[in-house]
Amino acid sequence: MELHREKISFQPARNAILKKRLYSLGNGKNISPSSRVRKGKKDLKAVIQRVKRAEVRVEGRTISSIDRGLLVFVCVEKGDDDRIINWFADKIVSLRIFSDEAGKFNLSVKDVAGEVLIVSNFTVCGTLKKGTRPSFHLAEEPRLAEGLILKLRDLIEERGTRAKLGVFGAHMEVELINDGPVTVVLERSNSANQS
């Protein structure tokens, strides 16, 4: 083993060439192995709708409902963690998509004393790079995803806004009145490490 290390130490130029071959992109930029694996990957993703009301039913029974507020369809992706969930909670509560007296988007759901209805929806993570049937391989394992969805609900409530949930993993009927319509997609890429 010592001989092997010694041999490598005397070939710095060759080692550099091998490293460049392993971790270079077509444009000549070098990247680390981990960033190559995660290149282009998005973290937790949500589709947010401003609603006059929204309701979730399972097997004909109403599970959750809100009046004025935000309906959030959210998908937890593999690798998401508490940091991402905290960022999302801050964004959802602070998102200024409610109109002020001048008709401009200046108010948040908290400002208008609205509520948030969170519906876990793995299809939001679907990709259509190939074919016409979406792939959901980016979606997190259900046990881990459900835990992060619950944490998102708790964090939103800690920030002073009432939050409700659908039923994780269930076949749900979601009825809503989109106010506007106003719909935004919220996602955070790995490169966005700032708060």
PDB file of N, CA and C in Angstrom, residues 158-195:
ATOM      1  N   GLU A 158     -46.364  28.099  12.937  1.00  0.00           N
ATOM      2  CA  GLU A 158     -45.468  28.830  13.842  1.00  0.00           C
ATOM      3  C   GLU A 158     -45.261  30.267  13.392  1.00  0.00           C
ATOM      4  N   ARG A 159     -45.429  30.512  12.104  1.00  0.00           N
ATOM      5  CA  ARG A 159     -45.257  31.853  11.544  1.00  0.00           C
ATOM      6  C   ARG A 159     -46.563  32.654  11.568  1.00  0.00           C
ATOM      7  N   GLY A 160     -47.574  32.116  12.237  1.00  0.00           N
ATOM      8  CA  GLY A 160     -48.788  32.873  12.471  1.00  0.00           C
ATOM      9  C   GLY A 160     -49.894  32.704  11.451  1.00  0.00           C
ATOM     10  N   THR A 161     -49.789  31.686  10.592  1.00  0.00           N
ATOM     11  CA  THR A 161     -50.830  31.444   9.588  1.00  0.00           C
ATOM     12  C   THR A 161     -51.396  30.040   9.775  1.00  0.00           C
ATOM     13  N   ARG A 162     -52.696  29.938   9.810  1.00  0.00           N
ATOM     14  CA  ARG A 162     -53.326  28.637   9.989  1.00  0.00           C
ATOM     15  C   ARG A 162     -53.109  27.777   8.750  1.00  0.00           C
ATOM     16  N   ALA A 163     -52.723  26.507   8.973  1.00  0.00           N
ATOM     17  CA  ALA A 163     -52.458  25.604   7.855  1.00  0.00           C
ATOM     18  C   ALA A 163     -53.181  24.277   8.057  1.00  0.00           C
ATOM     19  N   LYS A 164     -53.742  23.759   6.974  1.00  0.00           N
ATOM     20  CA  LYS A 164     -54.445  22.480   7.008  1.00  0.00           C
ATOM     21  C   LYS A 164     -53.833  21.542   5.975  1.00  0.00           C
ATOM     22  N   LEU A 165     -54.187  20.261   6.089  1.00  0.00           N
ATOM     23  CA  LEU A 165     -53.595  19.240   5.225  1.00  0.00           C
ATOM     24  C   LEU A 165     -54.654  18.421   4.516  1.00  0.00           C
ATOM     25  N   GLY A 166     -54.248  17.856   3.370  1.00  0.00           N
ATOM     26  CA  GLY A 166     -55.009  16.795   2.747  1.00  0.00           C
ATOM     27  C   GLY A 166     -54.638  15.495   3.450  1.00  0.00           C
ATOM     28  N   VAL A 167     -54.848  14.362   2.787  1.00  0.00           N
ATOM     29  CA  VAL A 167     -54.501  13.059   3.360  1.00  0.00           C
ATOM     30  C   VAL A 167     -53.358  12.474   2.551  1.00  0.00           C
ATOM     31  N   PHE A 168     -52.214  12.342   3.174  1.00  0.00           N
ATOM     32  CA  PHE A 168     -51.031  11.881   2.459  1.00  0.00           C
ATOM     33  C   PHE A 168     -51.269  10.483   1.873  1.00  0.00           C
ATOM     34  N   GLY A 169     -50.990  10.343   0.581  1.00  0.00           N
ATOM     35  CA  GLY A 169     -51.086   9.044  -0.078  1.00  0.00           C
ATOM     36  C   GLY A 169     -52.478   8.616  -0.494  1.00  0.00           C
ATOM     37  N   ALA A 170     -53.487   9.393  -0.137  1.00  0.00           N
ATOM     38  CA  ALA A 170     -54.862   9.010  -0.462  1.00  0.00           C
ATOM     39  C   ALA A 170     -55.255   9.529  -1.847  1.00  0.00           C
ATOM     40  N   HIS A 171     -56.298   8.923  -2.398  1.00  0.00           N
ATOM     41  CA  HIS A 171     -56.905   9.456  -3.620  1.00  0.00           C
ATOM     42  C   HIS A 171     -57.855  10.562  -3.187  1.00  0.00           C
ATOM     43  N   MET A 172     -57.527  11.786  -3.556  1.00  0.00           N
ATOM     44  CA  MET A 172     -58.283  12.946  -3.082  1.00  0.00           C
ATOM     45  C   MET A 172     -59.020  13.633  -4.215  1.00  0.00           C
ATOM     46  N   GLU A 173     -60.130  14.232  -3.875  1.00  0.00           N
ATOM     47  CA  GLU A 173     -60.833  15.146  -4.764  1.00  0.00           C
ATOM     48  C   GLU A 173     -60.616  16.552  -4.211  1.00  0.00           C
ATOM     49  N   VAL A 174     -60.064  17.418  -5.039  1.00  0.00           N
ATOM     50  CA  VAL A 174     -59.757  18.775  -4.601  1.00  0.00           C
ATOM     51  C   VAL A 174     -60.625  19.751  -5.400  1.00  0.00           C
ATOM     52  N   GLU A 175     -61.435  20.483  -4.687  1.00  0.00           N
ATOM     53  CA  GLU A 175     -62.321  21.472  -5.312  1.00  0.00           C
ATOM     54  C   GLU A 175     -61.868  22.852  -4.875  1.00  0.00           C
ATOM     55  N   LEU A 176     -61.793  23.770  -5.822  1.00  0.00           N
ATOM     56  CA  LEU A 176     -61.289  25.102  -5.490  1.00  0.00           C
ATOM     57  C   LEU A 176     -61.883  26.157  -6.403  1.00  0.00           C
ATOM     58  N   ILE A 177     -61.846  27.378  -5.940  1.00  0.00           N
ATOM     59  CA  ILE A 177     -62.131  28.536  -6.779  1.00  0.00           C
ATOM     60  C   ILE A 177     -60.858  29.373  -6.805  1.00  0.00           C
ATOM     61  N   ASN A 178     -60.170  29.322  -7.933  1.00  0.00           N
ATOM     62  CA  ASN A 178     -58.938  30.100  -8.094  1.00  0.00           C
ATOM     63  C   ASN A 178     -59.322  31.558  -8.275  1.00  0.00           C
ATOM     64  N   ASP A 179     -58.744  32.425  -7.475  1.00  0.00           N
ATOM     65  CA  ASP A 179     -59.072  33.849  -7.465  1.00  0.00           C
ATOM     66  C   ASP A 179     -58.103  34.609  -8.361  1.00  0.00           C
ATOM     67  N   GLY A 180     -58.530  34.924  -9.569  1.00  0.00           N
ATOM     68  CA  GLY A 180     -57.665  35.672 -10.490  1.00  0.00           C
ATOM     69  C   GLY A 180     -57.874  35.327 -11.960  1.00  0.00           C
ATOM     70  N   PRO A 181     -57.365  34.183 -12.416  1.00  0.00           N
ATOM     71  CA  PRO A 181     -56.624  33.176 -11.652  1.00  0.00           C
ATOM     72  C   PRO A 181     -55.205  33.629 -11.321  1.00  0.00           C
ATOM     73  N   VAL A 182     -54.725  33.194 -10.180  1.00  0.00           N
ATOM     74  CA  VAL A 182     -53.337  33.440  -9.763  1.00  0.00           C
ATOM     75  C   VAL A 182     -52.717  32.100  -9.388  1.00  0.00           C
ATOM     76  N   THR A 183     -51.699  31.694 -10.121  1.00  0.00           N
ATOM     77  CA  THR A 183     -50.997  30.435  -9.870  1.00  0.00           C
ATOM     78  C   THR A 183     -49.504  30.672 -10.046  1.00  0.00           C
ATOM     79  N   VAL A 184     -48.711  30.255  -9.067  1.00  0.00           N
ATOM     80  CA  VAL A 184     -47.251  30.380  -9.163  1.00  0.00           C
ATOM     81  C   VAL A 184     -46.608  29.043  -8.826  1.00  0.00           C
ATOM     82  N   VAL A 185     -45.442  28.816  -9.429  1.00  0.00           N
ATOM     83  CA  VAL A 185     -44.652  27.613  -9.144  1.00  0.00           C
ATOM     84  C   VAL A 185     -43.457  28.034  -8.298  1.00  0.00           C
ATOM     85  N   LEU A 186     -43.297  27.380  -7.164  1.00  0.00           N
ATOM     86  CA  LEU A 186     -42.208  27.699  -6.247  1.00  0.00           C
ATOM     87  C   LEU A 186     -41.282  26.494  -6.140  1.00  0.00           C
ATOM     88  N   GLU A 187     -40.013  26.707  -6.437  1.00  0.00           N
ATOM     89  CA  GLU A 187     -39.036  25.636  -6.295  1.00  0.00           C
ATOM     90  C   GLU A 187     -37.684  26.233  -5.952  1.00  0.00           C
ATOM     91  N   ARG A 188     -36.865  25.402  -5.383  1.00  0.00           N
ATOM     92  CA  ARG A 188     -35.531  25.861  -5.006  1.00  0.00           C
ATOM     93  C   ARG A 188     -34.498  24.894  -5.551  1.00  0.00           C
ATOM     94  N   SER A 189     -33.567  25.401  -6.349  1.00  0.00           N
ATOM     95  CA  SER A 189     -32.540  24.541  -6.914  1.00  0.00           C
ATOM     96  C   SER A 189     -31.384  24.423  -5.935  1.00  0.00           C
ATOM     97  N   ASN A 190     -30.538  23.430  -6.160  1.00  0.00           N
ATOM     98  CA  ASN A 190     -29.403  23.197  -5.265  1.00  0.00           C
ATOM     99  C   ASN A 190     -28.427  24.361  -5.250  1.00  0.00           C
ATOM    100  N   SER A 191     -28.388  25.130  -6.346  1.00  0.00           N
ATOM    101  CA  SER A 191     -27.456  26.246  -6.411  1.00  0.00           C
ATOM    102  C   SER A 191     -27.908  27.411  -5.547  1.00  0.00           C
ATOM    103  N   ALA A 192     -29.179  27.404  -5.146  1.00  0.00           N
ATOM    104  CA  ALA A 192     -29.719  28.506  -4.338  1.00  0.00           C
ATOM    105  C   ALA A 192     -29.587  28.179  -2.865  1.00  0.00           C
ATOM    106  N   ASN A 193     -28.389  28.283  -2.334  1.00  0.00           N
ATOM    107  CA  ASN A 193     -28.146  27.936  -0.947  1.00  0.00           C
ATOM    108  C   ASN A 193     -28.366  29.105   0.013  1.00  0.00           C
ATOM    109  N   GLN A 194     -28.612  30.265  -0.574  1.00  0.00           N
ATOM    110  CA  GLN A 194     -28.860  31.421   0.283  1.00  0.00           C
ATOM    111  C   GLN A 194     -30.268  31.395   0.782  1.00  0.00           C
ATOM    112  N   SER A 195     -30.561  32.140   1.845  1.00  0.00           N
ATOM    113  CA  SER A 195     -31.912  32.185   2.389  1.00  0.00           C
ATOM    114  C   SER A 195     -32.726  33.211   1.628  1.00  0.00           C
TER     115      SER A 195
END
